[in-house]
Amino acid sequence: MKKTLLTLFIVASLFTNVRANEGMWIPMLLQNNEKEMQEMGMNITAEDIYSINNSSMKDAVVLFDGGCTGEIVSEKGLLLTNHHCGFDWIQYHSTVERDYLTNGFWAMSQEEELPCPGISAVMLKSMVDVTEKILEGVTRETTNDERAEIVKNNMKKLKEAAEAESDYQVVIRSFYNGNKYYMIYNEVFKDVRLVGAPPSNIGKFGGDTDNWVWPRHTGDFSVFRIYVSPDGKAADYSEDNVPYKPNYHFPISLKGANEGDFTFVFGYPARTNEYLPAIAVHQEANVIYPVSVNLRGKILDIYNKHQEKDPKVRIQYASKHAHLGNGWKKWMGVIEGINNFKGIQKKKDFDKNFTEWAYKSRQRGAYLNLISDFGNVYAEYEPYRLATTYLSETALQIEILTFAAEFSALAQVTKETPQEEIDKLIADAKEATKVFFKDYYQPIDEEVAAMVLQEYIDNQPKDFRPELLNTIVEKYPSVQSYVDELFTKTMFTSEENVNDFLDEFKASKAKKLAKDPALMAYNNVMDFYMENVRPKSIELNNQIADMQRVFMRGQMEYHAEQNPDKMMYPDANFTLRVTYGRIGGFSPKDAVTYKHFTTLDGIMQKENPNIYDYVVTDRLRELYESKDYGRYADKDGSMHVAFIAGNHTTGGNSGSPILNADGHLLGLNFDRTWEGTMSDLIYDPSICKNISVDIRYVLFIIDKYAGAGHLVNEMTIVE
Ligand code: ARG
Ligand code: GLU
């Protein structure tokens, strides 16, 4: 049995770009997967997951704050998401006296729940296929430019008409690179309040050191609540609002995540590119990512050096470090994964098979030269992509340049500008100044500036360098001497000088501002980009998008011939998706095997009071020592913390519910294993695993650690 399955799998993967057990499926079309899901062990139906007529699980999943996923777990609109998704709001409500990031926060009653101005939770109400309406007027003769125009106009018309008839937000999204279009109706909740968060040494345990890595011990969750107007409608914040009564909320399973069990993840994956030609994957993984990894690695080294020396600097640069480090580490994983997996060769084999297939029928004329055409366009695109990457990973990493950029509008003020407008600009600039200096450490910035400018000069050809760089080469004895001058002459390194300048600002001072060397440097590199890089990049990018649309259509036809009974899933595009797979460990390389779960023992093994990422609080240690786990303990007696499974997830799936065969909540997705980060480009079920925090650990922290058991009492617990 095993052997036939394996052979089948190899054959299938050779013929199409889609392998078994991968895919992020459109919930509306989940009927197509129901049989397979049930064969894998699912006890519920596709209709239980997504229904437009009856309440279903989709009524309990939201796009949280524009970038993550959240799920409703009580009749009173209680919502779970990751700690790293709620992070900004926890920080927003923190002060030195009430440091919720460090100590955690728990509302002990609804009155104590904290409003979050500007937050959103978006719930899908329904979606419809509008492909025909969007492509109305497109014929075989339509050129690409005409097509783009037609699609744009049809989209606008359709959206406006739908909005006029509905209270919901309407969005139209392209799927399969413009081969299909769906219109989506959303309810947008805006009164969402912070209810609870563990201290960072639980919610972010392991920090950036453990990021993207298994085994993992992060209690990555936070708790919110959706409020609505007294008549039950989504509304702006108001004191009179009441907790939302959802159509559905997830029951929570205390049965645990067991090896081999069926699971599915329901959420908002942001972006994947699984159907690119080999040349595109090669460019991404072998040309662009290495540049970003190298530059970010050097910047992070500089951060680390200063952060280790000074605890204040460590905190100041924590978030910047996390931000740069997240991509840096992921891309290293992608590069390595694609190499180990021989990903480029596999893509090349596919491209070749595809082209041979195209030659077999007269109907397939559009696909004959696609692969070689891709080769040409991507070759032309490469220097422009590199130019963009160098700009963003070098010059734009110099903090005083991007800070100075916030004063651009002020530098353009004239005598004609109304005073009101000037006052507004000054107020904004003052706010930006406060934010900037709170986390600014000049020695880091100077060192980064010298390093990145040297890299920019060394690695970009002369005609792809902004004038500033050529001036440095021609007029300065060294990059360092330019950097010294920049940091001496600019006013943007001194909070006092900037504030004094703002206090005395008049239109007549705009010229002086425009001459500040930091603002001039920023404008110089950006002007170069806008004139010499961006237009051509857009043109080539559009050309590639048109070709990719045709390539995708071809792959869909090709796939349908090889696999008549399984659809091809569309790339992630920030729409609601279902993915499914089994819980289980894996073997990333020879002699190494990972178990599928971690426990509190692992936290104690990692504990180190001197390393910020591995600090354990006394309270958690006490609970560990007394083994006071209550009903949240596993049947093996230990406290399980996190687990892995074979679900095809990506960024945006953070906070997504991971559910068992009965649709009960097992945990919250928060990451992927490092070996499998290539899954946005090429998915390999043997090494691509998603990481979730065990819901029993979440409840243990809420109940036993924080004493907020009243929240658990709201939930529906299945023992
Ligand atoms: N790697 C995870 C995700 O993109 C988690 C990121 C937050 N955690 C962290 N330690 N930086 O995106
Ligand atoms: N941590 C990611 C997020 O913030 C999810 C992990 C992934 O990329 O798979 O969405």
XYZ file of C-alpha atoms and ligand atoms in Angstrom:
741
model
C 0.000 0.000 0.000
C 2.722 2.392 1.020
C 4.753 1.589 -2.027
C 1.979 2.136 -4.541
C 1.119 5.413 -2.913
C 4.726 6.492 -3.122
C 5.022 5.543 -6.787
C 1.774 7.302 -7.545
C 3.060 10.380 -5.818
C 6.297 10.430 -7.774
C 4.475 9.998 -11.057
C 1.984 12.703 -10.206
C 4.665 15.155 -9.192
C 6.532 14.575 -12.410
C 3.567 15.374 -14.564
C 2.105 18.418 -12.954
C 3.192 21.178 -10.681
C 0.906 19.992 -7.871
C 1.790 17.351 -5.309
C -0.383 15.353 -2.968
C -1.287 16.976 0.325
C -0.597 20.513 -0.705
C -2.948 23.330 -1.419
C -4.857 26.257 0.017
C -8.412 25.694 -1.048
C -11.245 28.140 -1.606
C -13.820 27.273 1.089
C -16.713 27.873 -1.284
C -15.416 25.053 -3.500
C -14.466 22.704 -0.680
C -16.988 20.090 -1.885
C -14.238 19.070 -4.312
C -11.959 18.115 -1.433
C -14.548 16.681 0.907
C -14.005 13.072 -0.114
C -10.239 13.263 0.330
C -10.597 15.058 3.664
C -13.009 12.430 4.925
C -10.760 9.637 3.714
C -7.997 11.214 5.736
C -10.216 11.068 8.813
C -12.418 14.166 8.848
C -15.759 13.521 10.568
C -17.577 16.618 9.313
C -18.694 17.914 5.923
C -17.575 20.692 3.626
C -20.930 22.345 4.361
C -20.074 22.416 8.081
C -16.985 24.421 7.198
C -18.461 26.774 4.621
C -22.140 27.385 4.094
C -23.942 30.486 2.953
C -27.363 29.373 4.113
C -26.568 27.944 7.528
C -24.191 28.940 10.243
C -20.814 27.337 9.630
C -17.223 27.570 10.759
C -16.478 30.382 8.355
C -18.603 32.592 10.646
C -15.918 32.247 13.307
C -12.804 33.137 11.271
C -11.625 36.706 10.659
C -8.843 38.539 8.916
C -7.290 40.112 11.993
C -6.012 43.672 11.698
C -5.192 43.377 8.023
C -2.367 40.840 8.285
C -3.212 37.873 10.478
C -6.056 35.493 11.226
C -8.228 35.278 14.329
C -10.975 32.905 15.467
C -14.026 33.347 17.645
C -14.207 31.023 20.635
C -17.212 32.133 22.646
C -20.817 33.244 22.325
C -19.634 36.661 23.435
C -17.287 37.353 20.560
C -14.078 36.316 22.314
C -11.295 36.106 19.759
C -7.920 34.359 19.737
C -4.939 35.291 17.594
C -1.148 35.180 17.957
C 0.829 37.296 20.394
C 2.897 38.599 17.480
C -0.343 39.610 15.743
C -1.665 41.479 18.762
C 1.805 42.826 19.576
C 1.271 46.373 18.308
C -1.878 46.745 20.384
C -0.262 45.332 23.487
C 2.548 47.825 22.928
C 0.060 50.624 22.215
C -1.560 50.155 25.618
C 1.752 49.788 27.456
C 3.520 52.509 29.377
C 6.550 52.379 31.646
C 4.204 52.055 34.634
C 1.875 49.552 32.973
C 4.235 47.482 30.880
C 1.901 44.896 29.357
C 4.562 43.704 26.948
C 6.766 42.626 29.814
C 4.170 41.641 32.379
C 1.188 40.628 30.316
C -2.324 42.030 30.573
C -5.594 40.469 31.672
C -8.948 42.206 31.739
C -10.720 40.764 34.753
C -14.084 42.107 33.583
C -15.511 43.443 30.334
C -15.134 47.011 31.628
C -11.375 46.499 31.684
C -11.119 45.419 28.046
C -9.131 47.983 26.065
C -10.393 49.648 22.843
C -7.953 49.642 19.936
C -8.582 52.624 17.636
C -8.002 51.704 13.992
C -8.070 47.931 14.467
C -10.234 45.717 12.246
C -11.596 42.187 12.095
C -13.007 41.255 8.697
C -15.473 38.403 8.346
C -16.366 36.877 4.998
C -20.125 36.731 4.468
C -20.238 35.199 1.003
C -18.367 35.001 -2.255
C -19.412 34.601 -5.886
C -17.628 33.731 -9.094
C -17.726 36.853 -11.287
C -15.184 35.763 -13.890
C -17.582 36.096 -16.810
C -18.683 39.583 -15.833
C -15.129 40.779 -15.297
C -13.942 39.391 -18.622
C -16.979 40.626 -20.548
C -15.649 42.236 -23.713
C -12.356 40.340 -23.721
C -11.881 38.285 -26.887
C -9.042 36.352 -28.465
C -8.080 39.501 -30.335
C -7.933 41.748 -27.278
C -4.414 43.011 -26.592
C -2.942 42.861 -23.099
C -3.295 46.613 -22.606
C -6.906 46.578 -23.746
C -7.602 43.616 -21.496
C -6.205 45.411 -18.468
C -8.426 48.396 -19.241
C -11.556 46.253 -19.710
C -10.928 44.320 -16.497
C -10.363 47.533 -14.551
C -13.598 49.091 -15.803
C -15.711 45.984 -15.324
C -14.364 45.592 -11.824
C -15.233 49.133 -10.913
C -18.755 48.855 -12.331
C -19.459 45.552 -10.654
C -18.105 46.633 -7.297
C -20.089 49.861 -7.302
C -23.293 48.080 -8.241
C -22.768 45.476 -5.520
C -21.962 48.118 -2.919
C -25.092 50.060 -3.736
C -27.166 47.012 -2.861
C -25.324 45.826 0.216
C -24.238 47.039 3.641
C -21.159 44.903 3.414
C -17.704 45.735 2.176
C -17.235 44.400 -1.363
C -13.886 43.288 -2.751
C -13.118 41.646 -6.070
C -10.026 39.491 -6.210
C -8.156 37.864 -9.034
C -7.353 34.160 -8.672
C -5.084 31.993 -10.812
C -3.183 35.066 -12.034
C -6.213 36.702 -13.627
C -7.939 33.592 -14.982
C -10.719 33.723 -12.397
C -12.355 36.474 -10.381
C -14.396 36.276 -7.208
C -16.441 38.951 -5.536
C -16.350 38.783 -1.755
C -18.772 40.347 0.727
C -17.255 41.143 4.116
C -18.503 42.396 7.424
C -15.904 44.733 8.903
C -15.778 44.915 12.695
C -14.010 47.970 14.040
C -14.616 47.778 17.736
C -12.245 45.044 18.798
C -10.802 45.248 22.310
C -7.729 43.793 23.908
C -8.722 41.248 26.544
C -5.512 39.516 27.445
C -1.911 38.809 26.585
C 0.729 36.710 28.273
C 4.044 38.325 29.194
C 6.475 38.436 26.275
C 8.661 35.782 27.835
C 5.758 33.404 27.233
C 4.147 34.951 24.135
C 7.491 35.478 22.423
C 9.522 32.804 24.229
C 12.547 31.921 22.115
C 12.208 35.299 20.347
C 14.067 35.718 17.108
C 16.566 33.028 18.053
C 13.927 30.321 17.681
C 11.926 32.061 14.956
C 11.175 29.775 11.957
C 12.639 26.848 13.827
C 11.350 23.610 15.220
C 11.416 22.538 18.099
C 9.606 25.555 19.407
C 8.201 26.628 22.765
C 6.361 29.880 22.135
C 3.008 30.646 23.795
C 2.178 32.780 20.773
C -1.360 33.928 21.577
C -3.340 36.970 22.628
C -7.029 37.486 23.347
C -9.431 40.098 21.960
C -13.188 40.615 21.862
C -15.407 41.899 19.073
C -18.021 44.486 20.041
C -21.022 45.573 17.965
C -23.789 48.137 18.245
C -26.693 47.180 20.547
C -28.665 46.061 17.461
C -25.894 43.571 16.626
C -24.242 45.363 13.697
C -20.556 46.012 13.083
C -19.870 49.583 14.233
C -17.182 52.042 15.224
C -16.107 52.035 18.843
C -18.738 53.217 21.265
C -19.203 52.846 24.990
C -22.697 51.554 24.268
C -21.452 48.690 22.125
C -22.034 45.147 23.315
C -20.110 41.886 22.846
C -20.752 40.330 19.450
C -22.947 37.238 19.349
C -21.469 35.205 16.481
C -23.346 32.705 14.318
C -20.681 30.192 15.211
C -17.788 29.798 17.618
C -15.204 27.026 17.737
C -15.482 24.377 20.441
C -12.106 23.685 22.021
C -10.695 20.190 22.277
C -8.648 19.106 25.266
C -7.920 15.769 23.604
C -4.635 16.950 22.212
C -2.763 16.814 18.956
C -1.836 13.225 18.276
C 0.542 11.766 15.698
C -1.214 10.906 12.451
C -4.411 12.811 13.240
C -6.220 14.706 10.510
C -6.138 18.500 10.915
C -7.148 21.497 8.888
C -6.231 25.167 9.072
C -8.759 27.860 8.232
C -7.414 31.351 7.619
C -5.985 34.129 5.486
C -2.739 33.116 3.718
C -1.222 36.225 2.150
C 0.857 35.344 -0.877
C 2.417 32.317 -2.551
C 3.927 31.738 -5.994
C 3.692 28.029 -6.660
C 3.281 28.164 -10.422
C 6.289 30.152 -11.564
C 8.630 28.979 -14.305
C 12.081 27.717 -13.252
C 13.767 30.961 -14.281
C 11.592 32.975 -11.880
C 12.249 30.683 -8.939
C 15.937 30.715 -9.769
C 15.971 34.510 -9.828
C 14.157 34.762 -6.538
C 16.132 32.105 -4.679
C 19.572 32.429 -6.254
C 19.798 36.093 -7.193
C 17.513 38.271 -5.073
C 17.321 36.461 -1.723
C 21.113 36.032 -1.406
C 21.516 39.797 -1.751
C 18.902 40.508 0.909
C 20.235 37.797 3.197
C 23.805 39.060 2.915
C 22.922 42.713 3.516
C 20.476 42.044 6.329
C 22.953 39.660 7.942
C 25.521 42.451 8.071
C 23.021 44.955 9.446
C 21.859 42.464 12.068
C 25.499 41.870 13.085
C 25.839 45.573 13.752
C 22.568 45.619 15.704
C 23.648 42.584 17.730
C 27.026 44.047 18.631
C 25.447 47.197 20.077
C 22.458 45.428 21.554
C 24.705 43.108 23.532
C 26.617 46.040 24.973
C 23.672 48.065 26.201
C 20.306 46.813 27.543
C 18.615 50.044 26.518
C 19.747 49.567 22.931
C 18.576 45.961 23.047
C 15.032 47.127 23.734
C 15.234 50.027 21.282
C 16.239 47.755 18.425
C 14.157 44.697 19.399
C 11.330 45.375 16.980
C 13.620 46.523 14.140
C 15.698 43.423 14.672
C 12.609 41.189 14.616
C 11.369 42.823 11.438
C 14.633 42.525 9.481
C 15.432 39.162 11.005
C 12.121 37.526 10.075
C 12.749 37.859 6.328
C 16.495 37.276 6.656
C 16.038 33.951 8.358
C 13.139 32.826 6.200
C 14.995 33.507 2.946
C 18.034 31.579 4.137
C 15.684 28.676 4.711
C 14.179 29.123 1.246
C 17.589 29.128 -0.448
C 18.729 26.050 1.420
C 15.432 24.210 0.990
C 15.341 24.794 -2.749
C 18.914 23.590 -3.100
C 18.399 20.470 -1.013
C 15.156 19.680 -2.763
C 16.715 20.259 -6.223
C 13.820 22.640 -6.692
C 15.138 24.462 -9.728
C 15.806 21.212 -11.571
C 12.285 20.015 -10.768
C 10.840 23.248 -12.083
C 12.975 22.926 -15.227
C 11.708 19.386 -15.777
C 8.187 20.652 -15.455
C 8.793 23.529 -17.871
C 10.196 21.065 -20.386
C 7.273 18.652 -20.031
C 4.876 21.542 -20.348
C 6.480 22.754 -23.561
C 6.492 19.254 -25.024
C 2.839 18.954 -24.155
C 2.172 22.288 -25.855
C 3.732 20.974 -29.055
C 1.281 18.096 -29.154
C -1.785 20.096 -30.168
C -2.573 22.986 -32.452
C -4.880 24.437 -29.775
C -1.886 25.050 -27.534
C -0.116 27.570 -29.718
C -0.146 30.234 -26.985
C 2.103 28.067 -24.816
C 4.764 27.033 -27.322
C 7.283 29.778 -26.668
C 6.236 30.752 -23.170
C 9.175 29.214 -21.350
C 11.798 30.706 -23.645
C 9.999 34.076 -23.587
C 10.037 33.978 -19.802
C 13.774 33.441 -20.035
C 14.168 36.649 -22.021
C 11.913 38.849 -19.922
C 13.308 37.670 -16.618
C 16.839 38.287 -17.905
C 15.852 41.831 -18.784
C 14.092 42.232 -15.438
C 16.997 41.018 -13.303
C 19.079 44.214 -13.128
C 15.960 46.222 -12.284
C 14.975 43.837 -9.533
C 18.493 43.978 -8.169
C 18.431 47.761 -8.299
C 15.195 47.799 -6.294
C 16.535 45.274 -3.820
C 19.776 47.217 -3.311
C 17.898 50.443 -2.794
C 15.569 49.001 -0.189
C 18.158 46.860 1.610
C 20.887 49.532 1.696
C 20.084 53.244 1.441
C 16.597 52.842 2.872
C 18.041 51.059 5.898
C 19.803 54.249 6.941
C 17.420 55.476 9.582
C 18.079 59.217 9.320
C 17.288 59.097 5.606
C 13.848 57.588 6.061
C 13.252 59.831 9.066
C 14.184 62.896 7.020
C 11.733 61.701 4.375
C 8.908 62.358 6.814
C 9.757 66.067 6.439
C 9.494 66.037 2.626
C 6.121 67.762 2.545
C 7.300 70.420 4.959
C 10.337 71.070 2.779
C 7.994 71.900 -0.097
C 5.899 74.439 1.756
C 5.686 77.864 0.087
C 4.312 81.265 1.027
C 1.027 80.204 -0.566
C 0.557 77.152 1.660
C -2.317 77.791 4.104
C -1.129 78.107 7.722
C -3.572 75.381 8.758
C -1.847 72.923 6.465
C 1.580 73.935 7.749
C 0.422 73.478 11.338
C -0.809 70.001 10.513
C 2.515 69.108 8.880
C 4.409 70.426 11.894
C 2.243 68.404 14.257
C 2.798 65.235 12.192
C 6.528 65.880 12.063
C 6.617 66.376 15.826
C 4.869 63.073 16.363
C 7.254 61.326 13.938
C 10.179 62.884 15.807
C 8.971 61.544 19.121
C 8.493 58.066 17.728
C 11.839 58.099 15.934
C 14.071 59.168 18.798
C 12.494 56.810 21.276
C 14.204 53.957 19.441
C 17.178 55.623 17.791
C 20.821 54.927 18.529
C 23.139 56.977 16.360
C 26.261 54.775 16.567
C 24.279 51.919 15.005
C 22.960 54.134 12.250
C 26.417 55.517 11.390
C 27.915 52.065 11.205
C 25.031 50.750 9.118
C 25.269 53.766 6.794
C 28.964 53.245 6.083
C 28.484 49.537 5.491
C 25.419 49.711 3.248
C 26.689 52.575 1.106
C 29.921 50.689 0.496
C 27.913 47.594 -0.473
C 25.692 49.649 -2.750
C 28.734 51.109 -4.523
C 30.568 47.800 -4.773
C 27.674 45.780 -6.082
C 25.665 47.985 -8.409
C 26.952 49.004 -11.840
C 27.576 52.711 -12.295
C 24.454 53.402 -14.337
C 22.287 51.666 -11.743
C 23.627 53.839 -8.960
C 21.953 57.027 -7.800
C 24.068 60.105 -8.437
C 24.805 60.401 -4.722
C 26.849 57.209 -4.838
C 28.839 58.313 -7.845
C 29.482 61.623 -6.105
C 30.790 59.763 -3.077
C 33.099 57.722 -5.280
C 34.363 60.750 -7.189
C 34.468 63.480 -4.571
C 35.169 61.837 -1.220
C 38.335 60.092 -0.082
C 36.186 57.300 1.368
C 32.599 56.322 2.084
C 33.355 56.850 5.755
C 34.301 60.476 5.161
C 30.955 61.078 3.449
C 29.113 59.375 6.304
C 31.008 61.472 8.877
C 30.032 64.618 7.033
C 26.411 63.523 6.664
C 26.019 62.814 10.372
C 27.783 66.017 11.362
C 25.837 68.314 9.077
C 22.303 66.940 9.226
C 19.965 68.184 11.917
C 18.152 64.838 11.968
C 20.448 63.203 14.522
C 19.395 65.565 17.295
C 15.903 65.517 18.771
C 16.483 68.933 20.291
C 17.567 70.506 17.010
C 14.660 68.996 15.135
C 12.147 70.191 17.714
C 13.668 73.687 17.843
C 13.496 73.835 14.082
C 9.849 72.754 14.099
C 8.966 75.270 16.833
C 10.322 78.107 14.722
C 9.222 76.796 11.359
C 7.935 79.276 8.772
C 7.478 78.890 5.027
C 10.723 80.790 4.496
C 12.615 77.987 6.227
C 11.466 75.285 3.816
C 14.448 75.873 1.551
C 16.881 75.338 4.378
C 15.121 72.106 5.295
C 15.303 70.896 1.708
C 19.074 71.396 1.845
C 19.577 69.160 4.840
C 22.049 66.505 3.653
C 19.917 63.605 4.961
C 16.823 64.782 3.118
C 18.906 65.513 0.032
C 20.401 62.037 0.154
C 16.957 60.494 0.495
C 15.567 62.513 -2.397
C 18.570 61.725 -4.527
C 18.211 57.954 -4.245
C 14.427 58.051 -4.562
C 14.474 60.351 -7.588
C 16.889 57.989 -9.263
C 14.610 55.076 -8.504
C 11.455 56.848 -9.698
C 13.072 57.935 -12.959
C 15.380 55.101 -13.855
C 14.160 51.942 -12.164
C 10.479 52.078 -11.411
C 8.969 52.757 -14.849
C 10.850 49.923 -16.541
C 10.173 47.632 -13.570
C 6.461 48.253 -13.861
C 6.525 47.679 -17.589
C 8.391 44.367 -17.269
C 6.329 43.334 -14.309
C 3.123 43.853 -16.289
C 4.582 41.896 -19.156
C 5.448 39.039 -16.797
C 1.978 39.177 -15.239
C 0.398 38.797 -18.685
C 2.658 35.862 -19.514
C 2.056 34.272 -16.125
C -1.702 34.490 -16.735
C -1.275 32.515 -19.955
C 1.150 30.090 -18.301
C -1.329 29.533 -15.493
C -4.149 28.878 -17.942
C -1.916 26.367 -19.691
C -0.996 24.689 -16.419
C -4.680 24.407 -15.531
C -5.436 22.689 -18.841
C -2.392 20.488 -18.524
C -3.261 19.589 -14.957
C -6.900 18.819 -15.822
C -5.722 16.297 -18.413
C -3.371 14.556 -16.000
C -5.611 14.758 -12.908
C -9.232 14.958 -13.992
C -10.518 14.588 -10.420
C -8.399 17.045 -8.491
C -8.461 20.750 -9.090
C -5.418 22.943 -9.047
C -5.498 25.290 -6.094
C -4.966 29.017 -6.635
C -2.007 30.846 -5.102
C -2.664 32.623 -1.815
C -4.017 36.154 -2.255
C -5.175 37.178 1.237
C -8.521 35.444 0.830
C -10.005 32.866 3.160
C -8.645 29.348 2.564
C -8.706 25.855 3.973
C -5.650 23.625 4.009
C -5.409 20.154 5.503
C -2.778 17.650 6.550
C -1.774 15.267 9.275
C -0.025 15.854 12.571
C 3.411 14.294 12.599
C 7.135 14.701 13.046
C 9.586 14.656 10.170
C 13.159 14.050 9.209
C 14.828 17.155 7.738
C 18.102 15.360 7.014
C 20.002 12.140 7.470
C 19.961 10.903 11.056
C 17.787 13.753 12.324
C 14.167 13.157 13.294
C 11.786 15.581 14.940
C 8.953 14.627 17.238
C 5.621 16.291 16.552
C 5.255 18.092 19.900
C 7.209 20.023 22.524
C 6.538 20.330 26.247
C 7.147 22.600 29.203
C 10.218 20.481 29.966
C 11.768 21.993 26.847
C 11.128 25.496 28.164
C 12.966 24.589 31.349
C 15.835 23.139 29.316
C 16.128 26.344 27.325
C 15.767 28.555 30.398
C 18.575 31.056 30.856
C 18.075 34.137 33.021
C 20.911 35.900 31.185
C 19.535 35.477 27.696
C 16.558 37.707 27.040
C 14.797 35.232 24.742
C 14.985 32.431 27.306
C 13.926 34.027 30.563
C 11.325 32.032 32.497
C 9.209 33.701 35.174
C 9.078 32.324 38.710
C 5.370 31.758 38.338
C 5.773 29.451 35.356
C 8.619 27.594 37.085
C 6.426 27.051 40.157
C 3.613 25.648 38.070
C 6.102 23.409 36.329
C 7.607 22.174 39.563
C 4.258 21.463 41.180
C 2.983 19.983 37.885
C -0.172 21.996 38.452
C -1.567 21.543 34.946
C -5.138 20.616 35.828
C -7.213 19.342 32.946
C -4.798 20.906 30.442
C -2.155 18.183 30.925
C -1.679 15.666 28.159
C -2.558 12.039 28.879
C 1.203 11.489 29.216
C 1.075 13.842 32.211
C 3.202 16.592 30.659
C 2.215 20.071 29.492
C 2.362 20.167 25.706
C 3.359 23.544 24.271
C 3.512 23.358 20.460
C 3.088 20.849 17.658
C 3.684 20.474 13.931
C 1.514 19.187 11.108
C 1.557 19.020 7.328
C -0.668 21.970 6.521
C 0.192 24.242 3.622
C 0.320 27.659 5.280
C 2.087 30.955 4.763
C 2.371 34.459 6.220
C -1.095 35.715 7.140
C -2.000 32.282 8.476
C -0.589 33.473 11.780
C -3.268 33.058 14.391
C -5.301 30.679 12.222
C -7.280 27.982 13.977
C -5.887 24.483 13.530
C -8.806 22.084 13.894
C -9.212 18.350 14.392
C -11.390 15.820 12.553
C -14.483 17.114 14.382
C -13.684 20.746 13.685
C -12.660 21.405 17.286
C -9.833 23.804 18.048
C -6.456 22.145 18.714
C -4.269 25.214 18.546
C -3.228 28.413 16.807
C -0.927 28.349 13.791
C 2.030 30.722 14.164
C 4.990 29.655 12.038
C 6.620 27.139 9.713
C 9.702 24.980 10.103
C 12.876 26.497 8.685
C 13.533 23.575 6.353
C 10.127 24.117 4.762
C 10.067 27.888 4.261
C 10.513 27.322 0.527
C 6.868 26.241 0.485
C 5.766 29.628 -0.868
C 7.557 28.702 -4.101
C 7.696 24.910 -4.041
C 5.830 22.764 -1.583
C 7.318 19.469 -0.445
C 5.092 17.636 2.023
C 8.010 15.741 3.559
C 9.648 18.865 5.015
C 7.033 21.641 4.864
C 5.329 21.718 8.272
C 3.282 24.334 10.055
C 3.883 25.096 13.720
C 1.007 25.691 16.146
C 0.751 26.486 19.816
C -1.257 23.792 21.625
C -4.610 25.178 22.779
C -4.162 23.386 26.099
C -1.049 25.468 26.774
C -3.010 28.606 25.839
C -5.789 27.719 28.313
C -3.270 26.699 30.967
C -1.609 30.112 30.726
C -4.959 31.951 30.786
C -6.389 29.910 33.635
C -3.570 28.613 35.835
C -0.847 31.153 35.106
C -2.843 34.370 34.812
C -5.882 33.482 36.892
C -8.234 34.595 34.121
C -10.320 31.410 34.269
C -13.477 33.452 33.662
C -12.389 33.603 30.005
C -12.079 29.829 29.795
C -15.549 29.570 31.344
C -16.936 31.465 28.365
C -15.570 28.887 25.949
C -17.070 25.591 24.869
C -14.660 22.936 26.090
C -14.704 19.368 24.782
C -12.868 17.147 27.279
N 8.105 33.644 11.595
C 6.779 33.914 12.052
C 5.971 34.610 10.951
O 6.179 35.243 10.132
C 6.703 34.621 13.355
C 7.203 36.040 13.387
C 7.118 36.684 14.740
N 7.986 36.093 15.730
C 9.270 36.461 15.934
N 9.991 35.821 16.822
N 9.829 37.452 15.271
O 6.056 35.268 10.265
N 4.398 33.887 11.242
C 3.688 33.992 9.999
C 2.682 35.141 10.040
O 2.917 36.121 10.704
C 3.011 32.715 9.699
C 4.009 31.709 9.470
C 4.241 31.461 8.017
O 4.744 32.316 7.276
O 3.897 30.319 7.690
O 1.694 35.155 9.345
